[in-house]
Amino acid sequence: MRIAIVDDETIYSDCLKKILLDFSNKYGRNFEIFTYESGEDFVDTLETKEYSFVFMDIYMKKINGIEAATTMRSKGHNSILVFLTTSTEFMPQAFSCHAFEYITKPFDAERVEKVLKDALKVIPEESVYITLNVSGMDIKILLEDIYSVLSDAHYLDFHTKNGKVLRCRMTGKQFLNLIDNDERFLAINRGIIVNMDKISEIKEGTIAMEGGDVYPVQIKNSSKIIQAIQDYNFAKIRKRQKRGNIS
């Protein structure tokens, strides 16, 4: 996931870069971060680079942040745009550029993390990964490649893409904490967690997954579980609509 930081004050761009790197390590995000000290330098990259996020300072010499963002939008870039500012004076113009949010300087990690988490809800999740210790080896795996997670005593069996199963000493609660309770994953029965993006069919008290695995749904909570899956799928549609409206 490419992120651009556009700010002519390196004290802020360096601080923001550190916060982003800490966030990526904490939550298993693949962030490729580019820093630019002027709006001109950033605009010059738009012919060859696409960014998932752009953190844009408003007050810059020559091309200011509003002008740089307007140019970015005119070139068809749908990046999540977050303005950095010492004042709310330009907020009407900022949001005319379809800004997602703004962060007031000086900022702290808590504020940046809040904006990141909100923004990540409306963009694809394919770059999220976790690290599992399997037979003494650390293995990185994308969350999108995990189809289901089954509990077996003190271990979890991760059923993944292409039918591969990875076994790791971990509890279901530890897994959910590790992925920061990623909304794709739902416990459908005792010791069974599924990736809702990989469900192929719901039928007669069971859930069939892509790849052929079929799991029973907990009877007493079946209505709530089915409703949760329907709500998730509806939310996915809304996300795609929001994503399309950014441009």
mmCIF file of C-alpha atoms in Angstrom:
data_model
loop_
_atom_site.group_PDB
_atom_site.id
_atom_site.type_symbol
_atom_site.label_atom_id
_atom_site.label_comp_id
_atom_site.label_asym_id
_atom_site.label_seq_id
_atom_site.Cartn_x
_atom_site.Cartn_y
_atom_site.Cartn_z
ATOM 1 C CA MET A 1 0.000 0.000 0.000
ATOM 2 C CA ARG A 2 1.596 3.248 -1.158
ATOM 3 C CA ILE A 3 1.372 6.308 1.075
ATOM 4 C CA ALA A 4 2.525 9.808 0.153
ATOM 5 C CA ILE A 5 3.436 12.430 2.741
ATOM 6 C CA VAL A 6 3.582 15.917 1.233
ATOM 7 C CA ASP A 7 4.939 18.484 3.681
ATOM 8 C CA ASP A 8 7.697 21.077 3.447
ATOM 9 C CA GLU A 9 8.386 20.811 7.192
ATOM 10 C CA THR A 10 10.493 17.705 7.717
ATOM 11 C CA ILE A 11 9.863 17.717 11.461
ATOM 12 C CA TYR A 12 6.233 16.813 10.711
ATOM 13 C CA SER A 13 6.853 14.474 7.785
ATOM 14 C CA ASP A 14 9.474 12.537 9.769
ATOM 15 C CA CYS A 15 7.136 12.291 12.756
ATOM 16 C CA LEU A 16 4.239 11.120 10.585
ATOM 17 C CA LYS A 17 6.418 8.570 8.804
ATOM 18 C CA LYS A 18 7.457 7.060 12.141
ATOM 19 C CA ILE A 19 3.824 6.843 13.275
ATOM 20 C CA LEU A 20 2.869 5.121 10.014
ATOM 21 C CA LEU A 21 5.720 2.624 10.287
ATOM 22 C CA ASP A 22 4.800 1.847 13.897
ATOM 23 C CA PHE A 23 1.183 1.334 12.814
ATOM 24 C CA SER A 24 2.213 -0.982 9.965
ATOM 25 C CA ASN A 25 4.294 -3.114 12.329
ATOM 26 C CA LYS A 26 1.580 -3.182 14.965
ATOM 27 C CA TYR A 27 -1.253 -4.175 12.627
ATOM 28 C CA GLY A 28 0.597 -6.071 9.904
ATOM 29 C CA ARG A 29 0.176 -3.540 7.108
ATOM 30 C CA ASN A 30 2.490 -3.313 4.118
ATOM 31 C CA PHE A 31 3.137 0.427 3.851
ATOM 32 C CA GLU A 32 5.425 1.813 1.162
ATOM 33 C CA ILE A 33 5.957 5.424 2.216
ATOM 34 C CA PHE A 34 7.084 8.280 -0.037
ATOM 35 C CA THR A 35 7.861 11.765 1.295
ATOM 36 C CA TYR A 36 7.793 14.961 -0.761
ATOM 37 C CA GLU A 37 8.868 18.402 0.400
ATOM 38 C CA SER A 38 6.733 20.336 -2.073
ATOM 39 C CA GLY A 39 3.459 20.124 -3.921
ATOM 40 C CA GLU A 40 5.375 20.317 -7.204
ATOM 41 C CA ASP A 41 7.474 17.252 -6.390
ATOM 42 C CA PHE A 42 4.334 15.296 -5.515
ATOM 43 C CA VAL A 43 2.391 16.370 -8.612
ATOM 44 C CA ASP A 44 5.319 15.343 -10.824
ATOM 45 C CA THR A 45 4.903 11.727 -9.645
ATOM 46 C CA LEU A 46 1.217 11.419 -10.521
ATOM 47 C CA GLU A 47 1.875 10.253 -14.071
ATOM 48 C CA THR A 48 3.732 7.171 -12.844
ATOM 49 C CA LYS A 49 2.530 6.461 -9.286
ATOM 50 C CA GLU A 50 -0.776 5.658 -7.601
ATOM 51 C CA TYR A 51 -1.200 6.156 -3.853
ATOM 52 C CA SER A 52 -3.691 4.559 -1.492
ATOM 53 C CA PHE A 53 -3.238 7.405 1.010
ATOM 54 C CA VAL A 54 -2.037 10.972 0.631
ATOM 55 C CA PHE A 55 -1.236 13.071 3.702
ATOM 56 C CA MET A 56 -1.089 16.628 2.386
ATOM 57 C CA ASP A 57 0.073 19.768 4.162
ATOM 58 C CA ILE A 58 -2.049 22.765 3.175
ATOM 59 C CA TYR A 59 0.425 25.601 3.760
ATOM 60 C CA MET A 60 3.299 25.141 1.305
ATOM 61 C CA LYS A 61 5.206 27.503 -0.969
ATOM 62 C CA LYS A 62 4.322 27.819 -4.669
ATOM 63 C CA ILE A 63 1.761 25.010 -5.083
ATOM 64 C CA ASN A 64 -0.140 24.727 -1.810
ATOM 65 C CA GLY A 65 -1.887 21.583 -0.612
ATOM 66 C CA ILE A 66 -5.307 22.534 -1.993
ATOM 67 C CA GLU A 67 -3.850 23.136 -5.457
ATOM 68 C CA ALA A 68 -1.828 19.918 -5.380
ATOM 69 C CA ALA A 69 -4.887 17.930 -4.277
ATOM 70 C CA THR A 70 -7.038 19.537 -6.978
ATOM 71 C CA THR A 71 -4.459 18.539 -9.586
ATOM 72 C CA MET A 72 -4.387 15.009 -8.194
ATOM 73 C CA ARG A 73 -8.170 14.696 -8.493
ATOM 74 C CA SER A 74 -8.163 16.176 -12.004
ATOM 75 C CA LYS A 75 -5.805 13.388 -13.066
ATOM 76 C CA GLY A 76 -8.271 10.768 -11.869
ATOM 77 C CA HIS A 77 -6.536 9.652 -8.665
ATOM 78 C CA ASN A 78 -8.917 8.268 -6.029
ATOM 79 C CA SER A 79 -6.450 8.279 -3.135
ATOM 80 C CA ILE A 80 -7.718 8.658 0.413
ATOM 81 C CA LEU A 81 -6.795 12.291 1.072
ATOM 82 C CA VAL A 82 -5.972 13.570 4.563
ATOM 83 C CA PHE A 83 -4.974 17.197 4.998
ATOM 84 C CA LEU A 84 -2.426 18.352 7.561
ATOM 85 C CA THR A 85 -2.978 21.891 8.780
ATOM 86 C CA THR A 86 -2.312 24.368 11.553
ATOM 87 C CA SER A 87 -5.677 26.047 10.937
ATOM 88 C CA THR A 88 -9.188 25.142 9.791
ATOM 89 C CA GLU A 89 -9.309 28.241 7.563
ATOM 90 C CA PHE A 90 -9.164 26.254 4.326
ATOM 91 C CA MET A 91 -11.490 23.425 5.329
ATOM 92 C CA PRO A 92 -14.287 24.302 2.839
ATOM 93 C CA GLN A 93 -11.790 24.193 -0.041
ATOM 94 C CA ALA A 94 -10.183 21.083 1.425
ATOM 95 C CA PHE A 95 -13.384 19.088 1.417
ATOM 96 C CA SER A 96 -14.209 20.255 -2.097
ATOM 97 C CA CYS A 97 -11.200 18.095 -3.034
ATOM 98 C CA HIS A 98 -13.060 15.124 -1.512
ATOM 99 C CA ALA A 99 -10.781 15.002 1.505
ATOM 100 C CA PHE A 100 -11.461 12.114 3.837
ATOM 101 C CA GLU A 101 -10.315 13.918 6.973
ATOM 102 C CA TYR A 102 -7.929 16.547 8.273
ATOM 103 C CA ILE A 103 -5.364 16.412 11.060
ATOM 104 C CA THR A 104 -4.409 19.532 12.973
ATOM 105 C CA LYS A 105 -0.748 20.169 13.725
ATOM 106 C CA PRO A 106 0.869 19.373 16.046
ATOM 107 C CA PHE A 107 -0.533 15.836 15.955
ATOM 108 C CA ASP A 108 0.054 12.683 17.968
ATOM 109 C CA ALA A 109 0.030 8.969 17.194
ATOM 110 C CA GLU A 110 -3.443 8.446 18.650
ATOM 111 C CA ARG A 111 -5.028 10.959 16.264
ATOM 112 C CA VAL A 112 -3.220 9.570 13.209
ATOM 113 C CA GLU A 113 -4.105 5.972 14.131
ATOM 114 C CA LYS A 114 -7.781 6.918 14.490
ATOM 115 C CA VAL A 115 -7.836 8.460 11.008
ATOM 116 C CA LEU A 116 -5.975 5.471 9.544
ATOM 117 C CA LYS A 117 -8.361 2.943 11.060
ATOM 118 C CA ASP A 118 -11.394 4.876 9.804
ATOM 119 C CA ALA A 119 -9.914 5.205 6.316
ATOM 120 C CA LEU A 120 -8.884 1.556 6.089
ATOM 121 C CA LYS A 121 -12.539 0.598 6.476
ATOM 122 C CA VAL A 122 -13.296 1.989 3.015
ATOM 123 C CA ILE A 123 -10.358 0.615 1.047
ATOM 124 C CA PRO A 124 -9.444 -2.968 0.123
ATOM 125 C CA GLU A 125 -7.803 -5.102 2.799
ATOM 126 C CA GLU A 126 -5.668 -7.350 0.635
ATOM 127 C CA SER A 127 -2.336 -6.087 1.959
ATOM 128 C CA VAL A 128 -2.951 -7.082 5.599
ATOM 129 C CA TYR A 129 -0.764 -9.890 6.854
ATOM 130 C CA ILE A 130 0.107 -11.620 10.104
ATOM 131 C CA THR A 131 3.160 -13.591 11.168
ATOM 132 C CA LEU A 132 2.627 -17.153 12.392
ATOM 133 C CA ASN A 133 5.221 -19.328 14.078
ATOM 134 C CA VAL A 134 4.872 -22.693 12.355
ATOM 135 C CA SER A 135 7.246 -25.480 13.432
ATOM 136 C CA GLY A 136 9.726 -22.914 14.727
ATOM 137 C CA MET A 137 9.642 -20.784 11.577
ATOM 138 C CA ASP A 138 8.026 -17.342 11.249
ATOM 139 C CA ILE A 139 5.714 -17.319 8.242
ATOM 140 C CA LYS A 140 3.949 -14.217 6.938
ATOM 141 C CA ILE A 141 0.489 -14.810 5.531
ATOM 142 C CA LEU A 142 -2.053 -12.430 4.038
ATOM 143 C CA LEU A 143 -5.368 -12.378 5.867
ATOM 144 C CA GLU A 144 -7.167 -12.720 2.554
ATOM 145 C CA ASP A 145 -5.426 -16.087 2.099
ATOM 146 C CA ILE A 146 -6.850 -17.446 5.373
ATOM 147 C CA TYR A 147 -10.171 -19.180 4.683
ATOM 148 C CA SER A 148 -10.905 -20.579 8.141
ATOM 149 C CA VAL A 149 -9.300 -21.111 11.540
ATOM 150 C CA LEU A 150 -10.039 -24.228 13.593
ATOM 151 C CA SER A 151 -9.162 -24.690 17.242
ATOM 152 C CA ASP A 152 -7.503 -27.924 18.389
ATOM 153 C CA ALA A 153 -6.577 -27.872 22.094
ATOM 154 C CA HIS A 154 -3.802 -25.249 22.419
ATOM 155 C CA TYR A 155 -3.307 -24.970 18.665
ATOM 156 C CA LEU A 156 -5.020 -23.333 15.718
ATOM 157 C CA ASP A 157 -5.166 -24.862 12.257
ATOM 158 C CA PHE A 158 -5.194 -22.172 9.567
ATOM 159 C CA HIS A 159 -6.887 -23.424 6.403
ATOM 160 C CA THR A 160 -5.466 -21.294 3.639
ATOM 161 C CA LYS A 161 -5.428 -20.702 -0.076
ATOM 162 C CA ASN A 162 -4.714 -23.769 -2.235
ATOM 163 C CA GLY A 163 -5.784 -26.102 0.569
ATOM 164 C CA LYS A 164 -2.664 -25.660 2.686
ATOM 165 C CA VAL A 165 -3.062 -25.977 6.476
ATOM 166 C CA LEU A 166 -0.718 -24.176 8.873
ATOM 167 C CA ARG A 167 -0.637 -25.171 12.554
ATOM 168 C CA CYS A 168 0.340 -22.603 15.162
ATOM 169 C CA ARG A 169 0.303 -22.630 18.966
ATOM 170 C CA MET A 170 -2.264 -19.920 19.632
ATOM 171 C CA THR A 171 -5.801 -19.469 20.965
ATOM 172 C CA GLY A 172 -8.744 -18.116 19.016
ATOM 173 C CA LYS A 173 -8.813 -15.045 21.256
ATOM 174 C CA GLN A 174 -5.116 -14.413 20.604
ATOM 175 C CA PHE A 175 -5.735 -14.675 16.864
ATOM 176 C CA LEU A 176 -8.591 -12.159 16.966
ATOM 177 C CA ASN A 177 -6.453 -9.781 19.028
ATOM 178 C CA LEU A 178 -3.580 -10.218 16.571
ATOM 179 C CA ILE A 179 -5.770 -9.175 13.642
ATOM 180 C CA ASP A 180 -7.329 -6.352 15.674
ATOM 181 C CA ASN A 181 -10.725 -8.080 15.366
ATOM 182 C CA ASP A 182 -10.688 -7.711 11.584
ATOM 183 C CA GLU A 183 -14.323 -7.554 10.508
ATOM 184 C CA ARG A 184 -13.901 -10.262 7.866
ATOM 185 C CA PHE A 185 -13.520 -12.979 10.478
ATOM 186 C CA LEU A 186 -16.501 -14.401 12.343
ATOM 187 C CA ALA A 187 -16.814 -17.189 14.916
ATOM 188 C CA ILE A 188 -19.651 -19.417 13.682
ATOM 189 C CA ASN A 189 -19.277 -22.177 16.255
ATOM 190 C CA ARG A 190 -17.088 -23.199 19.145
ATOM 191 C CA GLY A 191 -13.535 -23.347 17.811
ATOM 192 C CA ILE A 192 -14.487 -22.341 14.249
ATOM 193 C CA ILE A 193 -13.681 -18.924 12.764
ATOM 194 C CA VAL A 194 -14.327 -18.218 9.088
ATOM 195 C CA ASN A 195 -13.313 -15.516 6.644
ATOM 196 C CA MET A 196 -16.663 -14.192 5.411
ATOM 197 C CA ASP A 197 -15.108 -13.183 2.094
ATOM 198 C CA LYS A 198 -14.537 -16.888 1.393
ATOM 199 C CA ILE A 199 -18.052 -18.176 2.126
ATOM 200 C CA SER A 200 -19.563 -19.784 -0.964
ATOM 201 C CA GLU A 201 -22.922 -20.959 0.416
ATOM 202 C CA ILE A 202 -25.095 -20.958 3.528
ATOM 203 C CA LYS A 203 -27.447 -23.919 3.670
ATOM 204 C CA GLU A 204 -29.331 -25.963 6.274
ATOM 205 C CA GLY A 205 -27.311 -24.927 9.305
ATOM 206 C CA THR A 206 -23.948 -25.149 7.579
ATOM 207 C CA ILE A 207 -21.533 -22.792 5.886
ATOM 208 C CA ALA A 208 -19.611 -23.933 2.819
ATOM 209 C CA MET A 209 -16.301 -22.291 2.046
ATOM 210 C CA GLU A 210 -14.439 -21.753 -1.187
ATOM 211 C CA GLY A 211 -12.225 -24.801 -1.501
ATOM 212 C CA GLY A 212 -14.912 -27.200 -0.313
ATOM 213 C CA ASP A 213 -14.768 -27.159 3.506
ATOM 214 C CA VAL A 214 -18.191 -27.187 5.200
ATOM 215 C CA TYR A 215 -18.730 -26.159 8.834
ATOM 216 C CA PRO A 216 -21.739 -26.354 11.163
ATOM 217 C CA VAL A 217 -23.255 -23.133 12.464
ATOM 218 C CA GLN A 218 -23.895 -22.949 16.203
ATOM 219 C CA ILE A 219 -27.605 -23.718 16.515
ATOM 220 C CA LYS A 220 -28.557 -21.388 19.375
ATOM 221 C CA ASN A 221 -26.923 -18.374 17.696
ATOM 222 C CA SER A 222 -27.609 -19.302 14.075
ATOM 223 C CA SER A 223 -29.933 -16.346 13.409
ATOM 224 C CA LYS A 224 -27.403 -13.843 14.770
ATOM 225 C CA ILE A 225 -24.581 -15.456 12.787
ATOM 226 C CA ILE A 226 -26.516 -15.412 9.507
ATOM 227 C CA GLN A 227 -27.522 -11.794 10.152
ATOM 228 C CA ALA A 228 -23.890 -10.858 10.837
ATOM 229 C CA ILE A 229 -22.861 -12.354 7.486
ATOM 230 C CA GLN A 230 -25.632 -10.488 5.669
ATOM 231 C CA ASP A 231 -24.694 -7.226 7.404
ATOM 232 C CA TYR A 232 -21.056 -7.720 6.448
ATOM 233 C CA ASN A 233 -21.888 -8.313 2.789
ATOM 234 C CA PHE A 234 -24.140 -5.249 2.743
ATOM 235 C CA ALA A 235 -21.363 -3.156 4.322
ATOM 236 C CA LYS A 236 -18.962 -4.358 1.605
ATOM 237 C CA ILE A 237 -21.310 -3.039 -1.056
ATOM 238 C CA ARG A 238 -21.523 0.311 0.729
ATOM 239 C CA LYS A 239 -17.725 0.484 0.937
ATOM 240 C CA ARG A 240 -17.392 -0.044 -2.797
ATOM 241 C CA GLN A 241 -19.934 2.703 -3.389
ATOM 242 C CA LYS A 242 -18.064 5.110 -1.104
ATOM 243 C CA ARG A 243 -14.790 4.218 -2.765
ATOM 244 C CA GLY A 244 -16.274 4.998 -6.170
ATOM 245 C CA ASN A 245 -17.607 8.346 -4.957
ATOM 246 C CA ILE A 246 -14.190 9.628 -3.852
ATOM 247 C CA SER A 247 -13.379 10.696 -7.383
#
